[in-house]
XYZ file of C-alpha atoms in Angstrom:
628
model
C 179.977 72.761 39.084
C 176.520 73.006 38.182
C 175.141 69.750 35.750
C 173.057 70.947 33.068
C 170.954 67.771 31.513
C 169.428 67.945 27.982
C 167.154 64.898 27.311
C 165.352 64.225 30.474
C 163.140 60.774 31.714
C 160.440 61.651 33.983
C 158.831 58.445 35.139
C 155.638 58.529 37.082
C 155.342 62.163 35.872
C 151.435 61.301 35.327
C 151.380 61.224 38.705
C 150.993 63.712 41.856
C 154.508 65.073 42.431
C 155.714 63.881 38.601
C 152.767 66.293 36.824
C 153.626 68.693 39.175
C 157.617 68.656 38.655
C 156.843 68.404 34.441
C 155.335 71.482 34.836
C 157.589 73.417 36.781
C 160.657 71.926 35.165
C 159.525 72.467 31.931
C 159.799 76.107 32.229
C 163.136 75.826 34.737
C 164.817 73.770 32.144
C 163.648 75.509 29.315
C 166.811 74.465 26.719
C 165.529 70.679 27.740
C 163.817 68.351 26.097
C 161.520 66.012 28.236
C 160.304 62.217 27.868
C 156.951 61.190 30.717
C 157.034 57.612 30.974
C 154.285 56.467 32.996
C 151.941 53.654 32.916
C 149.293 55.415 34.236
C 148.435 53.797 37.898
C 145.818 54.627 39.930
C 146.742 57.895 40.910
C 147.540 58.859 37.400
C 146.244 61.034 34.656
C 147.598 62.408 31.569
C 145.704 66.109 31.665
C 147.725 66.505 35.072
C 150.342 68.134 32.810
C 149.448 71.497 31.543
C 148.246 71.704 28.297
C 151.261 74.525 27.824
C 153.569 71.714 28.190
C 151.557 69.251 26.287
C 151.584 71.198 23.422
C 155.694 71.504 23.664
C 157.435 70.680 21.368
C 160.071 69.581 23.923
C 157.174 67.481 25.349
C 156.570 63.952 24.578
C 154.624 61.193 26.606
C 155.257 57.483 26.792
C 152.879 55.133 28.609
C 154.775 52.237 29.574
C 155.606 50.270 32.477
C 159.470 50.997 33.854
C 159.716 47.374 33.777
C 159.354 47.306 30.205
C 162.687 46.876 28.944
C 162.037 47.180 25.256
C 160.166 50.169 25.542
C 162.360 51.840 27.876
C 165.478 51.409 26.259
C 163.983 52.496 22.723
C 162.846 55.472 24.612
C 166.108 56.064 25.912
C 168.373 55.597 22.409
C 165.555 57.300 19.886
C 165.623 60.453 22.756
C 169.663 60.428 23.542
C 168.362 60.661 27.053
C 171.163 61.707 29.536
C 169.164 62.575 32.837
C 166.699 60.545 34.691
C 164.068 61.602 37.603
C 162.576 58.395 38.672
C 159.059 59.568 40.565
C 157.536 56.239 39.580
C 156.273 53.993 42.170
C 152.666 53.047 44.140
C 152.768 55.277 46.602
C 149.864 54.776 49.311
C 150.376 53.468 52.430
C 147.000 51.829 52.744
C 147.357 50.219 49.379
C 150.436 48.500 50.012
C 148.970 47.015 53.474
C 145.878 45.641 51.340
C 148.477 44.457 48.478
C 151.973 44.186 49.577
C 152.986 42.020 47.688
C 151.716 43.920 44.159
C 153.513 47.069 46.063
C 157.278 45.076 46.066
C 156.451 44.070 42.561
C 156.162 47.733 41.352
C 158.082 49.509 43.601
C 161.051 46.845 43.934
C 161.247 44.356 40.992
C 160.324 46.927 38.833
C 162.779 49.368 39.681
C 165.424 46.974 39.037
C 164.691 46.304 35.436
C 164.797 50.216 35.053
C 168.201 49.981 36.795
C 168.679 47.500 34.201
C 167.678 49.200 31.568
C 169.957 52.419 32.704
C 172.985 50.048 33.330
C 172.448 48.403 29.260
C 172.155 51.955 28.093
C 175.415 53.391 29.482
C 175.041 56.543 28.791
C 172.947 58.402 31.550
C 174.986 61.354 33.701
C 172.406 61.290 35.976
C 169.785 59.786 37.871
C 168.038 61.110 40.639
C 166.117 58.406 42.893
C 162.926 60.023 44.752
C 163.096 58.383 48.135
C 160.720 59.482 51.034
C 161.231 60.635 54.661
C 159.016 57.441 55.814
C 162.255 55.290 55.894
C 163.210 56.868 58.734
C 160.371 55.730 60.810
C 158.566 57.444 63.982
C 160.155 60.608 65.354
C 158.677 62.115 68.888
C 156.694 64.507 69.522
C 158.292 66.512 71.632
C 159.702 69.852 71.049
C 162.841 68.711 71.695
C 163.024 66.130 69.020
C 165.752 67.072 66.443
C 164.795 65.948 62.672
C 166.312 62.636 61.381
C 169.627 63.409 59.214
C 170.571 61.915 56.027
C 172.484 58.926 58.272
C 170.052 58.238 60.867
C 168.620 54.303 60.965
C 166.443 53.380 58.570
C 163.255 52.283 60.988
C 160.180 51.500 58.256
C 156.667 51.565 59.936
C 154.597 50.719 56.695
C 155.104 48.108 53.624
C 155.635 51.255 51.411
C 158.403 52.750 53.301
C 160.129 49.176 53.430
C 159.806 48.834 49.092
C 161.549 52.289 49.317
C 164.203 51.180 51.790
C 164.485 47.855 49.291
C 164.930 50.281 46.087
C 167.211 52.646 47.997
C 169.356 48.980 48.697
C 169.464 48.315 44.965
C 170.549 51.878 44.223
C 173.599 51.349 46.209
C 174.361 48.060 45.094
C 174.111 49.636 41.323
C 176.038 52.256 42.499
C 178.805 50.220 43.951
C 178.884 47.652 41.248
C 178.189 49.780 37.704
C 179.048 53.335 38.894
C 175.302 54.456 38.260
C 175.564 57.793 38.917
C 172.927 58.270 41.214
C 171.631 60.705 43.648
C 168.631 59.904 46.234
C 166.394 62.054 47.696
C 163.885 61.523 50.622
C 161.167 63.998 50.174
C 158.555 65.116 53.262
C 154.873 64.915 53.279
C 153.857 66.872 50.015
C 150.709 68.385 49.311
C 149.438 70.227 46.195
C 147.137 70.232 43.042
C 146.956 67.009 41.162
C 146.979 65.032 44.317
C 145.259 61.410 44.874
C 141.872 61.515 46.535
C 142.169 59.064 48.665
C 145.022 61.440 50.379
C 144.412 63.296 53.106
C 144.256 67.206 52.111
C 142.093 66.782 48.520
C 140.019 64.270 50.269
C 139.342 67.136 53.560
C 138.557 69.440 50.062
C 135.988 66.925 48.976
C 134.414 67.285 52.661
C 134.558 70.447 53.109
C 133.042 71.272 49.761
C 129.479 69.488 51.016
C 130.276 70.173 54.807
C 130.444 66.519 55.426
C 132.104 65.066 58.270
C 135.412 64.716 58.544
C 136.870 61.177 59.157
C 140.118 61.291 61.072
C 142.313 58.046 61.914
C 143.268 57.282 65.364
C 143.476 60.532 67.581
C 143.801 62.815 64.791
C 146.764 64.085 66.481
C 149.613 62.633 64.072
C 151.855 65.364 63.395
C 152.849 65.914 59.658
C 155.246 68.397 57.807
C 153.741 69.773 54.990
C 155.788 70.383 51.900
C 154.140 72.464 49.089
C 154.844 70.603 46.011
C 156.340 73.481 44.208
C 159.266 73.684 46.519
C 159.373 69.949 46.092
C 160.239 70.110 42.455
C 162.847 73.239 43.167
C 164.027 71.023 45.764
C 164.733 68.382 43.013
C 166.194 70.844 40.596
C 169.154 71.625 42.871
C 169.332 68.145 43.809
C 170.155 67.066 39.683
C 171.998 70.607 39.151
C 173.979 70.704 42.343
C 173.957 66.901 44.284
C 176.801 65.173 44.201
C 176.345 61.550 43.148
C 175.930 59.021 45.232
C 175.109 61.145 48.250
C 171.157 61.037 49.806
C 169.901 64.466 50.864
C 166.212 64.917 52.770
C 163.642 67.670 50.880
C 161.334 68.763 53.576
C 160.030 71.390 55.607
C 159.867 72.639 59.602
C 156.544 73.181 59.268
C 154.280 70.736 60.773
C 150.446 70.584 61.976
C 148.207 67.552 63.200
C 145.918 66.270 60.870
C 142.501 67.202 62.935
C 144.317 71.012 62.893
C 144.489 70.667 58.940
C 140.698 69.994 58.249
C 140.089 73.809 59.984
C 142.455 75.373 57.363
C 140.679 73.783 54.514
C 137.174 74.307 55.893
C 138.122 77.469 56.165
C 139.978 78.270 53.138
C 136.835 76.132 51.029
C 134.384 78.320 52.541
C 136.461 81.415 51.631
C 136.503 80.007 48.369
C 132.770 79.267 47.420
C 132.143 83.266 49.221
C 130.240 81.263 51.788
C 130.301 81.764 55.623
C 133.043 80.036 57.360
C 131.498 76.509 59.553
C 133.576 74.680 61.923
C 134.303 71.039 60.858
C 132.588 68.377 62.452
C 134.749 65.484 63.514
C 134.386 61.270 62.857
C 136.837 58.803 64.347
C 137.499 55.639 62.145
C 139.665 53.012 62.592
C 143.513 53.465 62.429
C 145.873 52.112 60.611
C 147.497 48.790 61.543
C 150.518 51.354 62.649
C 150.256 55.176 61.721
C 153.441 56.975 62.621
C 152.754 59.475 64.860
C 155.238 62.095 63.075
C 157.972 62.255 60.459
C 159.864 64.749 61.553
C 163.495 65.355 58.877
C 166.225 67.729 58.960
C 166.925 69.548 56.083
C 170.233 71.505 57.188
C 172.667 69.527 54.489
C 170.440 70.395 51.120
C 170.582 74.240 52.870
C 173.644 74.000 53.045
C 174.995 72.047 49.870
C 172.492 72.933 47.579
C 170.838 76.262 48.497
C 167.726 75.176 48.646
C 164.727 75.413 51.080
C 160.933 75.734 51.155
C 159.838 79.448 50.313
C 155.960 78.886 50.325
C 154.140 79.418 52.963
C 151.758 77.035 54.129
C 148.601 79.215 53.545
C 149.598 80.395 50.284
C 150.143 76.726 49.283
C 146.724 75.370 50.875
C 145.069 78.595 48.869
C 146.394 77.549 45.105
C 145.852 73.973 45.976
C 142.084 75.039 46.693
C 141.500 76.606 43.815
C 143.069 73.904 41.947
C 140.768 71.454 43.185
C 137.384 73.278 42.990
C 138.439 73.314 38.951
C 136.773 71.186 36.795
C 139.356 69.127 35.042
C 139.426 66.775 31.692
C 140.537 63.341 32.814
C 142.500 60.939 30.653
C 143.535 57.925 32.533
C 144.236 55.331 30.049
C 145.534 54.469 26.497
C 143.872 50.935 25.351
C 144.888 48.476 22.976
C 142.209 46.769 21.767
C 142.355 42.726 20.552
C 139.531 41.431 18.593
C 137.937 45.150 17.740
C 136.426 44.809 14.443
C 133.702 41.976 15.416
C 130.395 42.770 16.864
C 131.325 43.490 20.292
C 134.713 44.525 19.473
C 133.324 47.541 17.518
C 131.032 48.387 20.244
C 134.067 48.660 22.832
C 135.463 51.139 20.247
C 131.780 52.844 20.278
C 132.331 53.695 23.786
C 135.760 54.559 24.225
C 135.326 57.556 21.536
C 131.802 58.683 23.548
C 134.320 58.417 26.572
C 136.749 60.257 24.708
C 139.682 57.270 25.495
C 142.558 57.151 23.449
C 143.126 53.568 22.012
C 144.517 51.750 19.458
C 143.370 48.493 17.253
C 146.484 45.734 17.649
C 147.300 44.329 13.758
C 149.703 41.334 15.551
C 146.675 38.114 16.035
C 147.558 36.172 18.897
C 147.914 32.247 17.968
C 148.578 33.150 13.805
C 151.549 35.470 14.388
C 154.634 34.609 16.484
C 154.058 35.468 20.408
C 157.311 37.268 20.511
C 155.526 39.394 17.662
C 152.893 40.043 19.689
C 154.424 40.628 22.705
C 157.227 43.207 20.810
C 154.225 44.871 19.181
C 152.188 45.223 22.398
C 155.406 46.298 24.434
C 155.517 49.782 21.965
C 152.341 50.608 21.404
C 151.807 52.873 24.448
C 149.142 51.126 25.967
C 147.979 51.074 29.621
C 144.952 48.717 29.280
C 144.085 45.912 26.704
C 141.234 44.691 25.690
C 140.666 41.334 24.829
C 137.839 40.682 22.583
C 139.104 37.826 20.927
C 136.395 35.538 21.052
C 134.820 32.968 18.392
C 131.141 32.750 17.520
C 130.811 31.933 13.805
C 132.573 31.259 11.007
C 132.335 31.149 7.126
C 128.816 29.999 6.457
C 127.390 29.620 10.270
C 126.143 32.322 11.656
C 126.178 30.413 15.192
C 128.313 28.495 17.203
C 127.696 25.712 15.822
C 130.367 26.525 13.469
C 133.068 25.311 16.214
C 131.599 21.775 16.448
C 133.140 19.448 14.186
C 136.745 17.569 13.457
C 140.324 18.555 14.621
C 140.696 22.024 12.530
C 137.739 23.623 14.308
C 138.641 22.368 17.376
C 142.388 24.407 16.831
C 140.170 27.656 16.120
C 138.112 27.788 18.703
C 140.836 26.933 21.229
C 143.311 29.549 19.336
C 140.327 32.396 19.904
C 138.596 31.114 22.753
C 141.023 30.418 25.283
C 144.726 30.525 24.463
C 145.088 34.010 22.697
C 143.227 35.083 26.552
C 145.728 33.172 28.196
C 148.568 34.449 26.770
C 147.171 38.777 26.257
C 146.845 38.236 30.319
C 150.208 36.500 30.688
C 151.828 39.234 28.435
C 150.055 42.126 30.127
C 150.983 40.847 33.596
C 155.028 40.599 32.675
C 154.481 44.117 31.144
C 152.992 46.120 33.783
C 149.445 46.415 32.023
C 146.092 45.948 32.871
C 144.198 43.249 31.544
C 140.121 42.670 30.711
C 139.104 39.621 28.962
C 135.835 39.484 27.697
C 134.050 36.352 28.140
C 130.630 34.917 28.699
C 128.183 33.399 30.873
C 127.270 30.875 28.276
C 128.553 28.374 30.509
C 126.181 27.784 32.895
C 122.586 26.948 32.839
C 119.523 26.531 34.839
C 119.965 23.392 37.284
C 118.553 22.213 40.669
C 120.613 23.998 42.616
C 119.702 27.523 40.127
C 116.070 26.914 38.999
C 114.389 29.406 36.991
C 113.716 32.149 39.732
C 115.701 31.044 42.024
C 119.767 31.447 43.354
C 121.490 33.143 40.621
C 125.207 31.934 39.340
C 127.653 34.182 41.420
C 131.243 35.861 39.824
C 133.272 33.350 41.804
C 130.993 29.879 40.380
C 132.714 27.533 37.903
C 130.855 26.787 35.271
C 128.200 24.293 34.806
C 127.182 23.851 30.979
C 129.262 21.869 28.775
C 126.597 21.194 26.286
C 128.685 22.631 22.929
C 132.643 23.039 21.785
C 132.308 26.543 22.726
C 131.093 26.403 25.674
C 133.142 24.036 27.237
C 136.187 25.446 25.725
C 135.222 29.057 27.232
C 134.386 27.563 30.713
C 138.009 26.519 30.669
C 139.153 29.861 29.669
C 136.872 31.444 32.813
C 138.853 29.097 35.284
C 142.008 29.812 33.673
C 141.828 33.533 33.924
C 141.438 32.807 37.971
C 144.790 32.244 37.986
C 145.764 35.860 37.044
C 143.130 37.003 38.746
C 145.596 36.954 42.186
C 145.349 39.924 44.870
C 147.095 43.273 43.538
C 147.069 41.326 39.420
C 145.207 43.864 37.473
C 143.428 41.292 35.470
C 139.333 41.725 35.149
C 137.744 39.061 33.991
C 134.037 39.990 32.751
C 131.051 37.359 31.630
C 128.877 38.879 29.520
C 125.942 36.778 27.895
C 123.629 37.653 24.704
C 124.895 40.730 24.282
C 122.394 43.556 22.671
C 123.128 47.184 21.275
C 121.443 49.410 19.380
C 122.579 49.172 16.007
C 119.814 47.134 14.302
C 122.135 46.805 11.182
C 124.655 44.649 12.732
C 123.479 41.052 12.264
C 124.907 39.976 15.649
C 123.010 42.047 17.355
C 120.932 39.852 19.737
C 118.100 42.844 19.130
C 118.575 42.514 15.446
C 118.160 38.722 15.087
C 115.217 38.051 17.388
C 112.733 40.997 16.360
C 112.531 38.908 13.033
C 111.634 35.567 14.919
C 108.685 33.775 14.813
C 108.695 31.640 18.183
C 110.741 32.880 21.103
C 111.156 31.243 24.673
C 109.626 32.914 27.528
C 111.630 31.927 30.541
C 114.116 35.083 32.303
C 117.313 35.026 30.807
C 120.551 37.434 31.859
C 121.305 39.734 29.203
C 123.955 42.194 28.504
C 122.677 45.482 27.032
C 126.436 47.162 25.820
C 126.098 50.900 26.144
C 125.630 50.173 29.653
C 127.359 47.316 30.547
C 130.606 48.526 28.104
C 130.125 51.716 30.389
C 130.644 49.724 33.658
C 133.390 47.666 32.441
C 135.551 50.933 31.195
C 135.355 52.537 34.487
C 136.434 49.286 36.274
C 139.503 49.621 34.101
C 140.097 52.892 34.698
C 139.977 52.034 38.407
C 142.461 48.924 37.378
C 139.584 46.635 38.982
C 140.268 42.962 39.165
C 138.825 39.912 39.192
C 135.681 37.856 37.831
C 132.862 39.881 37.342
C 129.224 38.701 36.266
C 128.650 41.710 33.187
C 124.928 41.940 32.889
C 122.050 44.012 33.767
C 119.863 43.241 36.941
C 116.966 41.581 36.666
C 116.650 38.727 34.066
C 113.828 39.422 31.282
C 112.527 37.155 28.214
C 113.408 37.283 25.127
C 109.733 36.867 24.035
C 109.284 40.000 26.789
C 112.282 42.340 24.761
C 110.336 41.834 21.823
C 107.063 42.831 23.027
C 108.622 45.852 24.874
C 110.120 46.915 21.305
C 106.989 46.408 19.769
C 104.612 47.924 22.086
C 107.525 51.616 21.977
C 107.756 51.218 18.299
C 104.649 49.747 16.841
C 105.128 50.826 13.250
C 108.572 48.636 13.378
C 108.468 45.396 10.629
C 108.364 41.701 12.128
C 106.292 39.311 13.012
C 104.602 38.923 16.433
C 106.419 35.897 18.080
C 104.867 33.103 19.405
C 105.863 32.305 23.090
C 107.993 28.959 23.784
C 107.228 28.404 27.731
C 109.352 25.978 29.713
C 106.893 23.471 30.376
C 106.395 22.723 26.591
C 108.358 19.999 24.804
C 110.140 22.578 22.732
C 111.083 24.480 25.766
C 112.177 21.372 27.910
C 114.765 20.766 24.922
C 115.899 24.733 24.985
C 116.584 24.391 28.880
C 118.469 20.924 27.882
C 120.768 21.835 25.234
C 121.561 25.798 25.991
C 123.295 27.872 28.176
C 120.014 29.485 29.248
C 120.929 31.152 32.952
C 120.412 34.195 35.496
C 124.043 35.653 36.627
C 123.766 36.807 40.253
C 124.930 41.173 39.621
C 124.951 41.912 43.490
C 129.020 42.997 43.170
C 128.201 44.512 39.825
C 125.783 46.928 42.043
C 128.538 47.480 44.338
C 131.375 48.561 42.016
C 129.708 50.065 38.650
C 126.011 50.058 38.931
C 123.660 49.282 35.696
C 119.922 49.679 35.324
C 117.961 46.664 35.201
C 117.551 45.153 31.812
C 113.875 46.110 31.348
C 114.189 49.567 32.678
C 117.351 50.134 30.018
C 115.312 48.441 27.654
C 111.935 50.901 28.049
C 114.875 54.352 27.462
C 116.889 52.849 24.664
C 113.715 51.896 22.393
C 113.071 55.309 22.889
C 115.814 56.496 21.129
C 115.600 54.193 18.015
């Protein structure tokens, strides 16, 4: 008998063969109605799905972790969901060498809580588990090899294909125990539009686009199948309509060809393409893998003959739409944001640059340390976000418009550790046991000029502790920076960004570093780090998109005065009002008690450079006067 869902769960459907199964499914199923949960991982973006579907009515997308339980299980009752297709899962085989254990965390641990969640619910028919052929291990290469069956030993050669091995454990232990009525396929080596970059066919597309060279692990001579992604997702039709639960059937092809064979067919179909002459790729060894199976090599006789199915693309057919696919300029939208802290001075600049971006986000009403933290952690669970924001920080307060505010008895103390360092700690605590990524913004008004980091000399480097504890503030956010080390482990999605006297544009907001010293009379003259927003904001939004973490130093290159941003202003705009400041050097009494009793410092940007690179702060400077 032939199941027929009608509320369907695609997790992961963001995601390479998830975007690609919405939108054939969509269509295939078209009395169904259709849920995409995803939490929008690297390999993720939400314009993957056809704007056909998006526009659906039967359509609707939910970015959440699978390991959210609250989320998951509202999603489930408000949808009377009865089918799930779990794609969901970090999927790279380099990745999860570099973080294995991150890779158990999402591809084990939180598969369970969606088990979890399916088990509570009680009222799914089915559930189909997308396994992969990697399980299986190495196969020969001869041509008498015969393709691993459905019961062959499980052999994994790579961390990923052990977390699938561990999730295909727990679906038979949740089989055996709560009658989840699951079926598990192991899919082949898919290819198609929508894919990863870092994988190998869109990144031969990138090369052979500029007619680079082509970098090939090992011998190049690793035999894959290649499964066009369109079968894939028929393949997984029959599976739900026709598999019988319980049972594990493979999804591949007979089709194979070593990967040096591959970058020919895309050089050539590229060139075909772009109506330019064909070139013969050029060839660059690199280092292999710790161990690259040679082939993965599946037999696909039981889903031929149980379910019907088998691949009816051809391989150049499938390398030809997945060409033009690729050489298609394409919207990205990679994250939803919830934003903490958005309506202060460099809260509302964050928002600034997420609308220029064109990023979906959303302001958070629940205040971390004056509501409940199961309020906050309930609201932050359901409201769809990917990324947050933390932007919590105190400055000021109700007549003191510095931070001098914060020094005083016991009640200030309780606000600027309830802004300054525990509503942080517990947004990247919360974000970590939900599955989202994290970016506190704090500052570099923690260190200061010392023997060791004389004006001019070494800079403070991202992975210094601080070293200026002359204010409340200061010493409270120093603690903060060493606290958010903690969740800043390998594979914890947790950036940590110091930004110091932060400057924009907007010579109305009276927080604005530009706005409060172009009305000075005296300003000191020694180099100072400064963050100019537009483009450090900039930086810091494509690190999250990238899920970047760690402790990054958020400034532009090349320290400059304040006395010298003043004179730069003055000499582009010379009809602006103001005096002309008098210059406070660092030998003078007044400046010897500046260096003293401020966090005056220059914040090495050398990894900055490396990841998201800024202009220095006096070339910025000399384009955005410019524009005022």
């Amino acid at each position: 008998m032939t199941y027929k869902p009608k509320n369907v769960v695609i997790t992961g459907g963001c995601g390479f063969i998830g975007s690609n199964f919405v939108n054939f499914i969509h269509g295939a199923w078209s009395d169904c109605n259709f849920v995409n949960v995803d939490k929008l991982i690297l390999n993720s973006d939400t314009q993957y799905v056809d704007e056909e579907v998006q526009n659906s009515p039967r359509y609707k997308l939910a970015l959440t972790d699978i390991k959210n339980t609250e989320a998951i299980l509202k999603i489930f009752e408000e949808n009377e969901i009865d089918t799930v297709i779990h794609f969901a899962a970090d999927c790279t085989s380099t990745r999860c060498y570099n973080e294995t254990s991150e890779a158990v965390h999402n591809n084990v641990l939180a598969f369970v809580q969606l088990l979890e969640s399916v088990r509570k619910y009680g009222k799914i028919q089915r559930f189909v588990h997308i396994s992969t052929d990697e399980v299986y291990g190495d196969s020969g290469l001869g041509d008498d090899e015969q393709g691993k069956t459905e019961n062959s030993r499980l052999a994994p050669g790579n961390p990923y294909a052990a977390t699938k091995i561990a999730g295909e454990a727990y679906v038979r232990a949740y089989q055996s125990q709560y009658n989840l009525p699951i079926i598990t396929a192991r899919m082949n080596n898919i290819y198609g539009p929508n894919q990863w970059d870092v994988k190998v066919v869109p990144r031969f597309i990138e090369i052979a686009k500029v007619r680079g060279e082509y970098t090939i692990q090992g011998s190049g001579k690793q035999l894959r199948s290649w499964l066009f992604v369109d079968d894939a997702s028929a393949g997984l039709k029959a599976v739900c309509e026709k598999g019988k639960l319980g049972e594990i059937y493979n999804l591949g092809t007979y089709y194979e060809k070593n990967v040096a064979d591959l970058a020919q067919v895309i050089q050539q179909e590229v060139d075909a393409q772009l109506n330019r002459p064909y070139e013969p790729p050029r060839y660059r060894s690199i280092p292999d893998r710790p161990y690259n199976d040679l082939r993965y090599f599946i037999s696909i006789e039981k889903a031929k003959e149980y379910l019907h199915w088998e691949p009816t693309t051809s391989f150049e057919e499938g390398m030809r739409r997945t060409v033009a696919s690729a050489l298609k300029p394409k919207k990205a939208v990679k994250m939803h944001v919830a934003i903490y802290g958005g309506k202060g001075y460099v809260g509302l600049e964050v928002q600034k640059t997420l609308l220029e971006k064109e990023i979906p986000f959303v302001l958070a009403t629940k205040k971390v340390g004056v509501d409940a933290d199961a309020e906050v952690e309930s609201e932050l669970a359901t409201l769809g976000a990917t990324h947050v924001i933390c932007v919590t920080g105190r400055t000021h307060g109700p007549g003191c418009n510095t931070i001098e505010y914060l020094e005083g008895g016991p009640d200030k103390v309780d606000i600027n550790v309830r802004d300054n360092m525990y509503s942080a700690t517990v947004l990247a605590h919360l974000c970590r046991k939900l599955g989202i990524h994290h970016t506190y913004i704090g500052t570099g008004y923690m260190f200061a000029y010392d023997e060791k980091h004389p004006i001019g000399g070494p800079q403070f480097k991202d992975e210094d502790e601080p070293t200026f504890f002359g204010s409340a503030y200061s010493v409270v956010k120093g603690f903060t920076d060493r606290q958010m080390s903690y969740f800043n482990q390998k594979g914890w999605e947790n950036l940590n960004v110091r930004i110091t006297l932060p400057l924009s544009l907007d010579l109305n907001q009276p927080r604005n570093l530009l706005s409060k010293i172009i009305n000075y009379k005296e300003l000191f003259d020694i180099p100072v780090s400064i963050t100019i927003l537009p483009d450090c904001l900039n930086s810091m939004v494509s690190l999250m998109e990238r899920r970047v973490g760690g402790t990054l130093n958020l400034v532009n290159p090349e320290p400059i005065s304040l006395f010298e941003i003043v004179k730069l202003y003055r000499e582009i705009k010379p009809d602006s009002a103001g005096p002309d400041p008098i210059a406070i050097g660092a030998d003078t009494e007044r400046g010897k008690q500046l260096l003293a009793t401020k966090g005056n410092c220059a914040l090495d940007t050398t990894l900055l450079q490396q990841l998201a690179p800024v202009s220095t702060a006096r070339e910025s400077l000399l384009v955005h006067f410019a524009t005022l």
